[in-house]
PDB file of C-alpha atoms in Angstrom:
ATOM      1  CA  UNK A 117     101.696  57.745 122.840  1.00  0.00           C
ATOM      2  CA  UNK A 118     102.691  55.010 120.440  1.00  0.00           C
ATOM      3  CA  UNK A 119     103.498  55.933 117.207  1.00  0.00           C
ATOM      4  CA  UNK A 120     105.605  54.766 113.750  1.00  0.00           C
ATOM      5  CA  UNK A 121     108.626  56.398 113.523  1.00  0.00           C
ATOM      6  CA  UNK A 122     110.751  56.218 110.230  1.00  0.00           C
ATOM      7  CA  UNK A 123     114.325  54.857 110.794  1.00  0.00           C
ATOM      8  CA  UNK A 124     116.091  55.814 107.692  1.00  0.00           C
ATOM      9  CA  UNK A 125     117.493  52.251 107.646  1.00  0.00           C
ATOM     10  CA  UNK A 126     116.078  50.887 104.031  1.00  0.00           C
ATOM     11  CA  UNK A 127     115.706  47.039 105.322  1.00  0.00           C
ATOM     12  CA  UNK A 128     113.263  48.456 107.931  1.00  0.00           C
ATOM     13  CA  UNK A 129     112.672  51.703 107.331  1.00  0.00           C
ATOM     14  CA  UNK A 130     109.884  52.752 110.483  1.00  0.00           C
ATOM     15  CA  UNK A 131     109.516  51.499 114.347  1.00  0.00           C
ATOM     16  CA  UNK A 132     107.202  51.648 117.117  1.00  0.00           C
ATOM     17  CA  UNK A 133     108.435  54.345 119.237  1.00  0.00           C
ATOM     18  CA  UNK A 134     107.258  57.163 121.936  1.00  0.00           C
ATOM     19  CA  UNK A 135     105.762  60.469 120.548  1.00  0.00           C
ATOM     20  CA  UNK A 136     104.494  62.674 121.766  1.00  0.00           C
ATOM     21  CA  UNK A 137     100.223  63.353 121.974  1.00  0.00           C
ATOM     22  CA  UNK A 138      98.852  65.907 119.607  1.00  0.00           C
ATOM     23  CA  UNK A 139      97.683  69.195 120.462  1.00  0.00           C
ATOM     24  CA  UNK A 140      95.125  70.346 117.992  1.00  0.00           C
ATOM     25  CA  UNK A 141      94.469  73.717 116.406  1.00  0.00           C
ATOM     26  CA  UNK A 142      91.268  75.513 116.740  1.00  0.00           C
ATOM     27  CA  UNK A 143      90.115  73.897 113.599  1.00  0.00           C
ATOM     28  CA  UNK A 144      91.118  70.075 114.301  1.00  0.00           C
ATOM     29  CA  UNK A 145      89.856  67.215 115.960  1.00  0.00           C
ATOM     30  CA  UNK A 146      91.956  64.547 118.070  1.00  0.00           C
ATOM     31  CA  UNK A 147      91.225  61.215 116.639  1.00  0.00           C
ATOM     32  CA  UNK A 148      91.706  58.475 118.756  1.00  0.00           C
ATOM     33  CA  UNK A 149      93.068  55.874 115.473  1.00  0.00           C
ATOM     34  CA  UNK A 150      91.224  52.180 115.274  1.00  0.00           C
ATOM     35  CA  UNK A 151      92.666  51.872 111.678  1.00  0.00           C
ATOM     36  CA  UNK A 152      95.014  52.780 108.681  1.00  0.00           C
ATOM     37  CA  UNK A 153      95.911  52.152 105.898  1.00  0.00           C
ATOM     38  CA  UNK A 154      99.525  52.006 103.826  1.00  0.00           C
ATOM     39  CA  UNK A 155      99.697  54.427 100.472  1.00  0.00           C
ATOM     40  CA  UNK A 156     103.084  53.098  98.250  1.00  0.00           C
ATOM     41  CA  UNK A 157     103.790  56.595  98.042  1.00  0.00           C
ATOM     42  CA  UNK A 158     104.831  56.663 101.922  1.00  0.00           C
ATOM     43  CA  UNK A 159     106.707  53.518 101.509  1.00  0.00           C
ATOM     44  CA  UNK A 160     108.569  55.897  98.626  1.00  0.00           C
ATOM     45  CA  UNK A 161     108.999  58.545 101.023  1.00  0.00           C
ATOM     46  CA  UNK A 162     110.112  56.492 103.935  1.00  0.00           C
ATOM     47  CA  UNK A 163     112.907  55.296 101.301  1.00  0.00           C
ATOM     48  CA  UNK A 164     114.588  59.191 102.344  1.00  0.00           C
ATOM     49  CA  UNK A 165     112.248  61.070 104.953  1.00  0.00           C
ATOM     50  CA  UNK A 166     112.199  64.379 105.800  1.00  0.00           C
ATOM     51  CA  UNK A 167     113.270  65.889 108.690  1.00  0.00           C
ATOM     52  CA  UNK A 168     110.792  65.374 111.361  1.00  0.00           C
ATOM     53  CA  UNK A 169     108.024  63.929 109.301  1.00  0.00           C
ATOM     54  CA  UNK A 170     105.735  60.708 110.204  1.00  0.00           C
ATOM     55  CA  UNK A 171     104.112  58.769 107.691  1.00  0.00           C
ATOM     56  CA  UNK A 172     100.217  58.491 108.010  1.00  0.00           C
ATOM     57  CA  UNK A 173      97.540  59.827 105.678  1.00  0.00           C
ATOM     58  CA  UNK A 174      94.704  57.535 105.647  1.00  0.00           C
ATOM     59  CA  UNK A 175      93.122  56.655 109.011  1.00  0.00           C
ATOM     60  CA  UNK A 176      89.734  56.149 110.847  1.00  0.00           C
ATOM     61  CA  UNK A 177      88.541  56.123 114.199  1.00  0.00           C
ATOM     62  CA  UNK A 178      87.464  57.915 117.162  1.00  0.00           C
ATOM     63  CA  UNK A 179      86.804  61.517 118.288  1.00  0.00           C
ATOM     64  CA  UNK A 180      88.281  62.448 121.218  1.00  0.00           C
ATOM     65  CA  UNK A 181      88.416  65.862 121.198  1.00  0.00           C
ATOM     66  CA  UNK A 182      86.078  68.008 118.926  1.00  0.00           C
ATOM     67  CA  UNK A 183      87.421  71.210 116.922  1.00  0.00           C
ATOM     68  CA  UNK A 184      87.669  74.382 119.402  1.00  0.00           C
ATOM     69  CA  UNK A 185      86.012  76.221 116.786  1.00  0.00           C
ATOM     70  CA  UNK A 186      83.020  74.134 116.540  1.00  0.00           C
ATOM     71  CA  UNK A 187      83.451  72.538 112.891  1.00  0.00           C
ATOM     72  CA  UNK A 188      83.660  69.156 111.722  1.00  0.00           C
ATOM     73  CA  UNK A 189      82.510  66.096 113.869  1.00  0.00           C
ATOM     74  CA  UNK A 190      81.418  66.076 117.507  1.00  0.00           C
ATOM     75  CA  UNK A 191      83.031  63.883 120.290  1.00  0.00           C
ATOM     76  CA  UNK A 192      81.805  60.347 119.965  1.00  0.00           C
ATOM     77  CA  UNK A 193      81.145  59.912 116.343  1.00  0.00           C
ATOM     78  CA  UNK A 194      83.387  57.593 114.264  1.00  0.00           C
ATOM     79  CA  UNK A 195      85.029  59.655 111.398  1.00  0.00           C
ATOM     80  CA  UNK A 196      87.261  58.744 108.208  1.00  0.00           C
ATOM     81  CA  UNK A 197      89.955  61.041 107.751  1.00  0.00           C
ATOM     82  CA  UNK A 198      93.009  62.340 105.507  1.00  0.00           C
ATOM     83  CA  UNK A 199      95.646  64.350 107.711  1.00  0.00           C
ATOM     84  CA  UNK A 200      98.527  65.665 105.919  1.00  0.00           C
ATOM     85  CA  UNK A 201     100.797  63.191 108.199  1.00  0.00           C
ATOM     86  CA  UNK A 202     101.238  61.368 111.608  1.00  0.00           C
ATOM     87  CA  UNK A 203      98.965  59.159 111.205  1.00  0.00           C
ATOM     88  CA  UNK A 204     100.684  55.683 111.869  1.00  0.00           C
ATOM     89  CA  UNK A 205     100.119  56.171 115.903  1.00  0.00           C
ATOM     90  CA  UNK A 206      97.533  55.798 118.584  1.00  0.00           C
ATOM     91  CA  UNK A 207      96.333  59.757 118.009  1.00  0.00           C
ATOM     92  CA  UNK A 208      96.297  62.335 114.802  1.00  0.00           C
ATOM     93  CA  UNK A 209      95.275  65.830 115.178  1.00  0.00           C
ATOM     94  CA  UNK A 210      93.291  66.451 111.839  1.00  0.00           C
ATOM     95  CA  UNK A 211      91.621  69.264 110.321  1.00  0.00           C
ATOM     96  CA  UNK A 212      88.482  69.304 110.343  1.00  0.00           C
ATOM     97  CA  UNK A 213      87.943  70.029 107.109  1.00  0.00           C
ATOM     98  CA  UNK A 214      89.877  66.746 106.270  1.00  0.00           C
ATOM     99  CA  UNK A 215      87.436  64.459 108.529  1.00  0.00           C
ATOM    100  CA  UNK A 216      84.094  63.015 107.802  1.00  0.00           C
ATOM    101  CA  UNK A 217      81.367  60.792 109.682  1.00  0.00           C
ATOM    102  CA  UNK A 218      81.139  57.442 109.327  1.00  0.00           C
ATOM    103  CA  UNK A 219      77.682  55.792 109.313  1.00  0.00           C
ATOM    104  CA  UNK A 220      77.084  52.256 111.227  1.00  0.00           C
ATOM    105  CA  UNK A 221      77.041  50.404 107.752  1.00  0.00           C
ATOM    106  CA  UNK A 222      80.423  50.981 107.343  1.00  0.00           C
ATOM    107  CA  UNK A 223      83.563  49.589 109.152  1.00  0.00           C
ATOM    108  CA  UNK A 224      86.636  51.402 110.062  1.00  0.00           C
ATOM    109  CA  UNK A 225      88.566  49.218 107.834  1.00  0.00           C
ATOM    110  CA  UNK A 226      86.623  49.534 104.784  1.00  0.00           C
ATOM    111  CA  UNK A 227      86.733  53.525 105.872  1.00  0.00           C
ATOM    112  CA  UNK A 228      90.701  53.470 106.380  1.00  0.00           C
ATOM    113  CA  UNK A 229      91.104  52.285 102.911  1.00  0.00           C
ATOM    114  CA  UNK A 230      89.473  55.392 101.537  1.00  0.00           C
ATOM    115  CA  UNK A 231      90.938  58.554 101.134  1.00  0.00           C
ATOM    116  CA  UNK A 232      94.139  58.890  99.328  1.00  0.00           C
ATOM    117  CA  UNK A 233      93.233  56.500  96.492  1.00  0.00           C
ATOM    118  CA  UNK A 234      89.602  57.343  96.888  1.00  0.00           C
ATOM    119  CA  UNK A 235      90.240  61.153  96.449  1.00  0.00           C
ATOM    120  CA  UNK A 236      92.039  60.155  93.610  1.00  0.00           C
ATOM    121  CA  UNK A 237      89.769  58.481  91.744  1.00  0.00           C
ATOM    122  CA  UNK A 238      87.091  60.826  92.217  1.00  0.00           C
ATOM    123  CA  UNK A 239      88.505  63.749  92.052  1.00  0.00           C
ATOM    124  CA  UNK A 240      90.676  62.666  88.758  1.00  0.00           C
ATOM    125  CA  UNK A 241      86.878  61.939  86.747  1.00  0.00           C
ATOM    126  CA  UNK A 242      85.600  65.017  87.710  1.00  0.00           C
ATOM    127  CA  UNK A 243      88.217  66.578  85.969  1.00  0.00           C
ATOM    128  CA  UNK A 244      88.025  64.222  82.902  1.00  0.00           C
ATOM    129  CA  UNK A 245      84.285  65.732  82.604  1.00  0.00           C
ATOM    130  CA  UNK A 246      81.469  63.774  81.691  1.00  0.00           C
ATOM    131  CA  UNK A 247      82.995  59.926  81.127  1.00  0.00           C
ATOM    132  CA  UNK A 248      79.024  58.422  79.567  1.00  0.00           C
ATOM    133  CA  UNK A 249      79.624  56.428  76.669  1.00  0.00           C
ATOM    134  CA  UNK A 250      83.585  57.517  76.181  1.00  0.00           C
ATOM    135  CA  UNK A 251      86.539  55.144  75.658  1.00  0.00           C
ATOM    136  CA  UNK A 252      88.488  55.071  77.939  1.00  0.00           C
ATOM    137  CA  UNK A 253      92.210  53.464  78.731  1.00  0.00           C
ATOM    138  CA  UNK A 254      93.359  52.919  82.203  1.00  0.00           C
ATOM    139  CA  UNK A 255      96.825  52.285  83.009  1.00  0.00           C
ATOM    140  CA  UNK A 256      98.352  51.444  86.320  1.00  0.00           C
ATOM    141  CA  UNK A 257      94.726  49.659  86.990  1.00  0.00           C
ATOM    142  CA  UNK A 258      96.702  47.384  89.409  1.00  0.00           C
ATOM    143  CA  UNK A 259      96.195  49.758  92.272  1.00  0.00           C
ATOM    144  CA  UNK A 260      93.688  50.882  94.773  1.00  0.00           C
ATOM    145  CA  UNK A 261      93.180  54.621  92.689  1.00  0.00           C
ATOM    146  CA  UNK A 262      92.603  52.011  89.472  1.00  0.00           C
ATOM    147  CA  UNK A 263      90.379  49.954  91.246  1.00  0.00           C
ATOM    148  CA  UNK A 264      88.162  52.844  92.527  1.00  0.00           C
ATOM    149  CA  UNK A 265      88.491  54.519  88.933  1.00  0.00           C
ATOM    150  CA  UNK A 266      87.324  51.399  87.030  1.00  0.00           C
ATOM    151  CA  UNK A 267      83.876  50.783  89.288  1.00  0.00           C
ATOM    152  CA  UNK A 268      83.090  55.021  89.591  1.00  0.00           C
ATOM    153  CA  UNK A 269      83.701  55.355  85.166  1.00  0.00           C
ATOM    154  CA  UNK A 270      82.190  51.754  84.370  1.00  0.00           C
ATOM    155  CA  UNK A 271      79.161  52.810  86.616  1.00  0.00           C
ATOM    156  CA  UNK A 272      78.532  56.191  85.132  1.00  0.00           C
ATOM    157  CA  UNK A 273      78.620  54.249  81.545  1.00  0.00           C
ATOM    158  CA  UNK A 274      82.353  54.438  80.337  1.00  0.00           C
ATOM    159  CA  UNK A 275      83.366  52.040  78.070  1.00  0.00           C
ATOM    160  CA  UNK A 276      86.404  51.417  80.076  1.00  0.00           C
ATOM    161  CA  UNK A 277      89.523  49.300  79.239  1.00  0.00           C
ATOM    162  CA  UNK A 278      92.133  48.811  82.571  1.00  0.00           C
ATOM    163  CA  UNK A 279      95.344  47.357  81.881  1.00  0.00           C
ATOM    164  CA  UNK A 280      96.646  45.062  84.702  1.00  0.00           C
ATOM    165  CA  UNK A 281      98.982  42.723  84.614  1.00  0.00           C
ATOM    166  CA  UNK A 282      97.541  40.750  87.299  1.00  0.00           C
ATOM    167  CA  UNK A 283      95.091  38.176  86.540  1.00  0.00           C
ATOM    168  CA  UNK A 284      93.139  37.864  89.612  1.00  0.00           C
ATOM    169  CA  UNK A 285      93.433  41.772  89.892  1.00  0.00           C
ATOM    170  CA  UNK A 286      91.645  41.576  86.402  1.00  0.00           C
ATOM    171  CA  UNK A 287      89.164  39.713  87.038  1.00  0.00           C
ATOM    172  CA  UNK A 288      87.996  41.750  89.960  1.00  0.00           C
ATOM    173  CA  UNK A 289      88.094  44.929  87.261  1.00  0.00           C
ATOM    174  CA  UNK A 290      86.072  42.739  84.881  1.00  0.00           C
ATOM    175  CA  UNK A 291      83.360  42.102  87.386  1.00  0.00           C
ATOM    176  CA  UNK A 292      82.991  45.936  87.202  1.00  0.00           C
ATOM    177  CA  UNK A 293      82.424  45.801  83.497  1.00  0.00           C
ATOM    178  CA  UNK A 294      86.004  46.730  82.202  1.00  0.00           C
ATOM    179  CA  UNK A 295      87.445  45.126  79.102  1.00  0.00           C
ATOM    180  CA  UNK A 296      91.077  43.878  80.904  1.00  0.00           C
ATOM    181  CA  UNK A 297      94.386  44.036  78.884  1.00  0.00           C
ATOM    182  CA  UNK A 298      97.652  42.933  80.287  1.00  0.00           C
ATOM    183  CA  UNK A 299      99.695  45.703  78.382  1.00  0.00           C
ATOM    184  CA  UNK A 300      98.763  48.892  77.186  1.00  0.00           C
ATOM    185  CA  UNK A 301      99.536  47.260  73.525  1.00  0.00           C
ATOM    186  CA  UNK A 302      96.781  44.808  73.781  1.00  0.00           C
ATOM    187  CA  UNK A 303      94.615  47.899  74.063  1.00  0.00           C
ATOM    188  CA  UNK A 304      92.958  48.045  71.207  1.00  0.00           C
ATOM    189  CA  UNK A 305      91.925  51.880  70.726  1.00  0.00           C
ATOM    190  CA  UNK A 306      91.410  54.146  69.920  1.00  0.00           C
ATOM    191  CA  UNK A 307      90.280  56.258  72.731  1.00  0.00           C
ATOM    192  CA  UNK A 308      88.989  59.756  73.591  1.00  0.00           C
ATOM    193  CA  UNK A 309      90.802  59.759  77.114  1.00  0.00           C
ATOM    194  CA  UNK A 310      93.576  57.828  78.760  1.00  0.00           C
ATOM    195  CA  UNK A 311      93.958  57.829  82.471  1.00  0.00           C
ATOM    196  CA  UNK A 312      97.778  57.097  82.724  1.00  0.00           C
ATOM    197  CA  UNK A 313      99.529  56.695  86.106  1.00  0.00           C
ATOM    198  CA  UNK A 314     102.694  54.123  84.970  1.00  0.00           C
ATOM    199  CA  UNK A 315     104.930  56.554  83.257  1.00  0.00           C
ATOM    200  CA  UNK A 316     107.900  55.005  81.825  1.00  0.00           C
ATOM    201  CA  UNK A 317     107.067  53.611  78.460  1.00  0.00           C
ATOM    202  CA  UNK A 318     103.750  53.204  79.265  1.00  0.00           C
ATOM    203  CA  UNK A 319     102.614  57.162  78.578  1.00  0.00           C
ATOM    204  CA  UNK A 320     104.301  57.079  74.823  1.00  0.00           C
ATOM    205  CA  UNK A 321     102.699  54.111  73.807  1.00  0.00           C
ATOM    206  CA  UNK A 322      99.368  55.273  75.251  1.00  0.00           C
ATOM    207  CA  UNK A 323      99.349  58.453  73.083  1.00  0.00           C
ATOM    208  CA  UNK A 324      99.392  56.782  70.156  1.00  0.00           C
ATOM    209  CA  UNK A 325      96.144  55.105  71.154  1.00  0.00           C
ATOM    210  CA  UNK A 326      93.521  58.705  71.010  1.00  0.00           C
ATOM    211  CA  UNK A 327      91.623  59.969  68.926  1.00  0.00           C
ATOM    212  CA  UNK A 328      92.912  62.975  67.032  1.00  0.00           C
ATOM    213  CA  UNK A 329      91.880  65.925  69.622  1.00  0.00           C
ATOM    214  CA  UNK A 330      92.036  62.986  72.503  1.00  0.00           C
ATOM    215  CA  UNK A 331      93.334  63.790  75.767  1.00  0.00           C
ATOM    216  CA  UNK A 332      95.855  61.779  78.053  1.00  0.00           C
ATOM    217  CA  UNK A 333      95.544  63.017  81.883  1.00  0.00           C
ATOM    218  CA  UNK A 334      98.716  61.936  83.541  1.00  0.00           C
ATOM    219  CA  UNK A 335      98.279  61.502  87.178  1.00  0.00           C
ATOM    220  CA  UNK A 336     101.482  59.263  88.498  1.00  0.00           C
ATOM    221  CA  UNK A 337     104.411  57.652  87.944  1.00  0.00           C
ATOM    222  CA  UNK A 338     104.527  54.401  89.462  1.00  0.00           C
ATOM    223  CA  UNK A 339     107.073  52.569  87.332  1.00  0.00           C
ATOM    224  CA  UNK A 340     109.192  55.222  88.836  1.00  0.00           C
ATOM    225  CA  UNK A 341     110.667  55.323  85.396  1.00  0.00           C
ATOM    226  CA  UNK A 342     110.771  58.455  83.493  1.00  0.00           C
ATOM    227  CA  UNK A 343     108.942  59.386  80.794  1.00  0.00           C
ATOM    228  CA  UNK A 344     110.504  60.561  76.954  1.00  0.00           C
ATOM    229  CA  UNK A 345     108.245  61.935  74.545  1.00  0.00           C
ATOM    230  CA  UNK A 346     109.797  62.250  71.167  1.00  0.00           C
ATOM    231  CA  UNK A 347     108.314  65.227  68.763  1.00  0.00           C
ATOM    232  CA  UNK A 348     108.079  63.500  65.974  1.00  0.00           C
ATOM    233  CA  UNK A 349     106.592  60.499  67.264  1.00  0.00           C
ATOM    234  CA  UNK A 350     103.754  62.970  68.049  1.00  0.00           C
ATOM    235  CA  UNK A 351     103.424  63.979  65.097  1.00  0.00           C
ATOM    236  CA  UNK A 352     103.107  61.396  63.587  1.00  0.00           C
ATOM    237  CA  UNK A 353     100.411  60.347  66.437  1.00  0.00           C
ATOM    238  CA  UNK A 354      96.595  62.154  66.770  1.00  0.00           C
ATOM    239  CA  UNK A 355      96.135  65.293  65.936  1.00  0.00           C
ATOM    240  CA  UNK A 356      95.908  67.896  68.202  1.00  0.00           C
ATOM    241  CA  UNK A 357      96.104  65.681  71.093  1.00  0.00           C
ATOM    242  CA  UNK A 358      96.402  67.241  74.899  1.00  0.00           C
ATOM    243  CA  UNK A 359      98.556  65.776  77.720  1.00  0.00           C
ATOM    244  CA  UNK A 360      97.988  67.286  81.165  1.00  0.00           C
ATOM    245  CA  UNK A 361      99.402  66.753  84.527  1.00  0.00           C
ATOM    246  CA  UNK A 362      96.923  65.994  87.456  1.00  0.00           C
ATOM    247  CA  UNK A 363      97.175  66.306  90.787  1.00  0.00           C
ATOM    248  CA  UNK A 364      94.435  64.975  93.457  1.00  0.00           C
ATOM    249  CA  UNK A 365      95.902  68.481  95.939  1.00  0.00           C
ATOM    250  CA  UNK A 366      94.485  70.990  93.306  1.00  0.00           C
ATOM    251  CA  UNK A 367      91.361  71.151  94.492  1.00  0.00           C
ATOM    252  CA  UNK A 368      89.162  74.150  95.906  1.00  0.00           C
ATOM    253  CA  UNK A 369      86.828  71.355  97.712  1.00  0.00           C
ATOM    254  CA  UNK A 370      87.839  70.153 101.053  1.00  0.00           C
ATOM    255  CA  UNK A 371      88.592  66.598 101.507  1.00  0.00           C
ATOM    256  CA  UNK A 372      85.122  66.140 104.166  1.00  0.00           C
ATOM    257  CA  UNK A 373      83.056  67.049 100.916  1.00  0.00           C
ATOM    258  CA  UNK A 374      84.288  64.234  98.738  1.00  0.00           C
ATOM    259  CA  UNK A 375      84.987  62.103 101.796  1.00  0.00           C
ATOM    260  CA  UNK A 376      81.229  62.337 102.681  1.00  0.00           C
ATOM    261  CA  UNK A 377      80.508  61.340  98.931  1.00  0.00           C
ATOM    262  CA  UNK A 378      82.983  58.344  99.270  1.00  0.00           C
ATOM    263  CA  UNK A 379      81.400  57.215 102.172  1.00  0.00           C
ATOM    264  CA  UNK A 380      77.710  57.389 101.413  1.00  0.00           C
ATOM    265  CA  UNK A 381      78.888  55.257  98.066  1.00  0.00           C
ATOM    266  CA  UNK A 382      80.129  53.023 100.286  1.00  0.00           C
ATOM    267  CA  UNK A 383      76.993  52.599 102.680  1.00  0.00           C
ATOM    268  CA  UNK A 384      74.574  52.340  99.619  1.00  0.00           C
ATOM    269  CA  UNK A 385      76.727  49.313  97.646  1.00  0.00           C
ATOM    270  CA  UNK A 386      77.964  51.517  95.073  1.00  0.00           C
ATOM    271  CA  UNK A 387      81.455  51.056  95.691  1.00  0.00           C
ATOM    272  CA  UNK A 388      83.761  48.561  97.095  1.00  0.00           C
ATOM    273  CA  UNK A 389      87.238  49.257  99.064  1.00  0.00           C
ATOM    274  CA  UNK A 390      89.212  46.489  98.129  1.00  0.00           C
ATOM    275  CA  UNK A 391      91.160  44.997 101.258  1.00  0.00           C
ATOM    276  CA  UNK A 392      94.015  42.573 100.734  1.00  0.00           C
ATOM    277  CA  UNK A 393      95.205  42.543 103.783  1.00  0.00           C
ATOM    278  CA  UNK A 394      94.199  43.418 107.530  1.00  0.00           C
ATOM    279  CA  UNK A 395      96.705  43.122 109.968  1.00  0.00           C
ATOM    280  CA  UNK A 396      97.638  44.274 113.778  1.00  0.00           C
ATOM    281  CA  UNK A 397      99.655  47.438 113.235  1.00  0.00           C
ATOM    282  CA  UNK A 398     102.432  46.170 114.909  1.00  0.00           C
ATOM    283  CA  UNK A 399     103.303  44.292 111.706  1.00  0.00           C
ATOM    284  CA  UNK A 400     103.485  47.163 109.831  1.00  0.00           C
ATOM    285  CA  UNK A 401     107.105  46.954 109.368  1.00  0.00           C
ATOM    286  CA  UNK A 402     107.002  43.810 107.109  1.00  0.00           C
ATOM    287  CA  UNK A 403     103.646  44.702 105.604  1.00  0.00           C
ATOM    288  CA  UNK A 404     105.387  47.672 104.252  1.00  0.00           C
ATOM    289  CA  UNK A 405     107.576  45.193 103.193  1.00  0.00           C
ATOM    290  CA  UNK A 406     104.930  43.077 101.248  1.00  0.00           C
ATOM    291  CA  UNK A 407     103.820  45.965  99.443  1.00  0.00           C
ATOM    292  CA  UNK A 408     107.038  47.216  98.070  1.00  0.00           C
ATOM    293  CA  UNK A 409     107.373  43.594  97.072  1.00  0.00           C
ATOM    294  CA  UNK A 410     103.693  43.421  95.691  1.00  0.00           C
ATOM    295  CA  UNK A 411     102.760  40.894  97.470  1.00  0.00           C
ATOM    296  CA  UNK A 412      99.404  42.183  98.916  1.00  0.00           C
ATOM    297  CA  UNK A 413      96.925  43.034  96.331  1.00  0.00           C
ATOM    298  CA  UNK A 414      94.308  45.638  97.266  1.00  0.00           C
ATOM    299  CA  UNK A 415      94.422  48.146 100.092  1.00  0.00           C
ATOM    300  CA  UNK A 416      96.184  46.892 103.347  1.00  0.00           C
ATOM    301  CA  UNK A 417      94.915  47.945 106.462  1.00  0.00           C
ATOM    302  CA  UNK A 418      96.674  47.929 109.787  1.00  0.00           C
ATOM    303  CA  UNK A 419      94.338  47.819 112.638  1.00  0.00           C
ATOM    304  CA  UNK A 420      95.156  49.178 116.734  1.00  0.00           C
ATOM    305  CA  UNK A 421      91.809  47.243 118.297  1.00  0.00           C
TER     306      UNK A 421
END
C-alpha cells in the first residue's frame, strides 16, 4: 500500500512510499482511510523521528476488516478513529477501542479533524470540573484544542476569555461568546482557572492573573519555549495557587467513549470542526509545510477520494 514515510530531511521531511498492509490484532479493525488530518505535534516529531515510526493519528474512513474478537464497528460502517500511528496511508490497523461510528450527518472530513484536538478539549474540562459561571483564561486559543475548548466551556456557561493573536481566528472565538485578547496582558482577570498551552512567558504572566486558591492547568507547550517560574514572583502572586500538568493520555476512558460524544456533538450542531484547509493527500508534503509556517488556520485535512 501507499503510505507517508518520514525522510529525516528537514526541507521535506515525509514521502509517498510502499508499506506494507496492516495485519490487525484480535482487537483492531482495518480501516480502509478516506481522510486525515495533520496534528503540529507530528510535524514536531517528523523534525527527528523515531526509528520505524509513521506519522498518523487522526483519520476516518472505511471498515474493511472487523475486530477478530468481535468489538468495535462492523464491516461497512464509516468510523472516526485515533490510532497510536500509521495513519498517513491507504490502511491503519486500529484498536477498536480507539474507533467510533460515524452517523450520515457527518462527513469524513469534519470526522478526521476530531480526535487529537477534540480529546483534548474534552477531556482537559472534565478535569477542570464544573466550568458554569467561572472565569476562565485561555491561552494558545489559536489552535484546533482552543477552538474546541472555547465553544464546549462558553456553551456550558464559562465566562471565557481566549487569547489569540489572530484576528480572524478571534472573531470565530467571539462568535462562540468568548471575550478575545491578543496577549495574555490584555486579559483583564482575575480568574479562577487558566487553561495554558503556550509556555514560554506566557504561563508566568498567566499566574499572576487567579484568584488566590486559583488553579492554572498546563496542558502544552507550543511556543516551544521553556517555562521559568521564579519563587518569589509567586509569592508575591495569589495565594495558595495550584499549577498542574495535564495530559489528554491519562485517561481510564477509551478514546470510542469520548469519540462517540464528539461525534454526536457534531451531528446535533453543538460543535463545529474548524477546517482551513482540505487538500488531496498527495500535497501533504507542503501542507505540512503551511502549517509549520502558520499559514492554514483551523484543522487541515488531507483527503485519499
Amino acid at each position: 500500500m501507499k503510505a507517508y514515510i518520514p525522510t529525516g530531511h528537514p526541507g521535506r521531511t515525509v514521502g509517498l512510499g510502499e508499506a506494507p498492509q496492516p495485519e490487525p490484532r484480535a482487537d483492531e479493525l482495518l480501516v480502509k482511510v478516506d481522510a486525515y488530518s495533520v496534528n503540529r505535534g507530528e510535524t514536531f516529531l517528523l523534525e527527528d523521528p523515531p526509528p520505524g515510526w509513521r506519522p498518523g493519528k487522526d483519520v476516518a474512513g472505511l471498515v474493511v476488516q472487523a475486530a477478530a474478537d468481535g468489538s468495535g464497528p462492523a464491516v461497512g460502517q464509516r468510523v472516526v478513529a485515533h490510532p497510536p500511528a500509521s495513519g498517513w496511508a491507504e490502511y491503519v490497523a486500529v484498536p477498536a477501542s480507539a474507533a467510533a461510528r460515524l452517523p450520515e450527518q457527518v462527513t469524513t472530513v469534519q470526522a478526521a479533524a476530531l480526535p487529537l484536538a477534540g480529546l483534548t478539549a474534552l477531556r482537559l474540562l472534565r478535569a477542570a470540573g464544573a466550568v458554569a459561571g467561572r472565569r476562565i483564561l485561555l491561552t494558545g486559543a489559536s489552535g484546533g484544542v482552543g477552538h474546541y475548548v472555547t465553544e464546549l466551556a462558553a456553551a456550558a456557561g464559562a465566562e471565557l476569555t481566549a487569547v489569540s493573536r489572530s484576528a480572524e481566528r478571534g472573531a470565530r472565538l467571539a462568535g462562540f461568546g468568548a471575550t478575545v485578547v491578543p496577549e495574555v496582558t490584555d486579559a483583564a482577570g482575575p480568574f479562577d482557572l487558566v487553561l495554558e498551552s503556550t509556555g514560554g512567558r506566557a504561563l508566568p504572566l498567566a499566574l499572576k492573573r487567579l484568584v488566590p486558591r486559583g488553579e492554572v492547568i498546563w496542558f502544552g507547550q507550543a511556543s516551544r519555549e521553556p517555562v521559568t517560574l521564579d519563587f518569589f514572583d509567586l509569592l508575591r502572586g495569589p495565594v495558595s495557587a495550584t499549577v498542574r500538568h495535564f495530559s489528554y493520555a491519562d485517561c481510564d476512558r477509551p478514546p470510542a467513549a469520548d469519540l462517540r460524544t464528539l461525534v454526536r456533538l457534531v451531528a446535533t450542531g453543538r460543535l463545529h470542526p474548524e477546517i482551513g484547509l482540505v487538500a488531496d493527500w498527495r500535497r501533504t508534503p507542503d501542507v505540512l509545510t503551511d502549517l509549520r509556517e502558520r499559514r492554514v488556520r483551523g484543522n487541515a485535512v488531507l483527503t485519499l477520494s
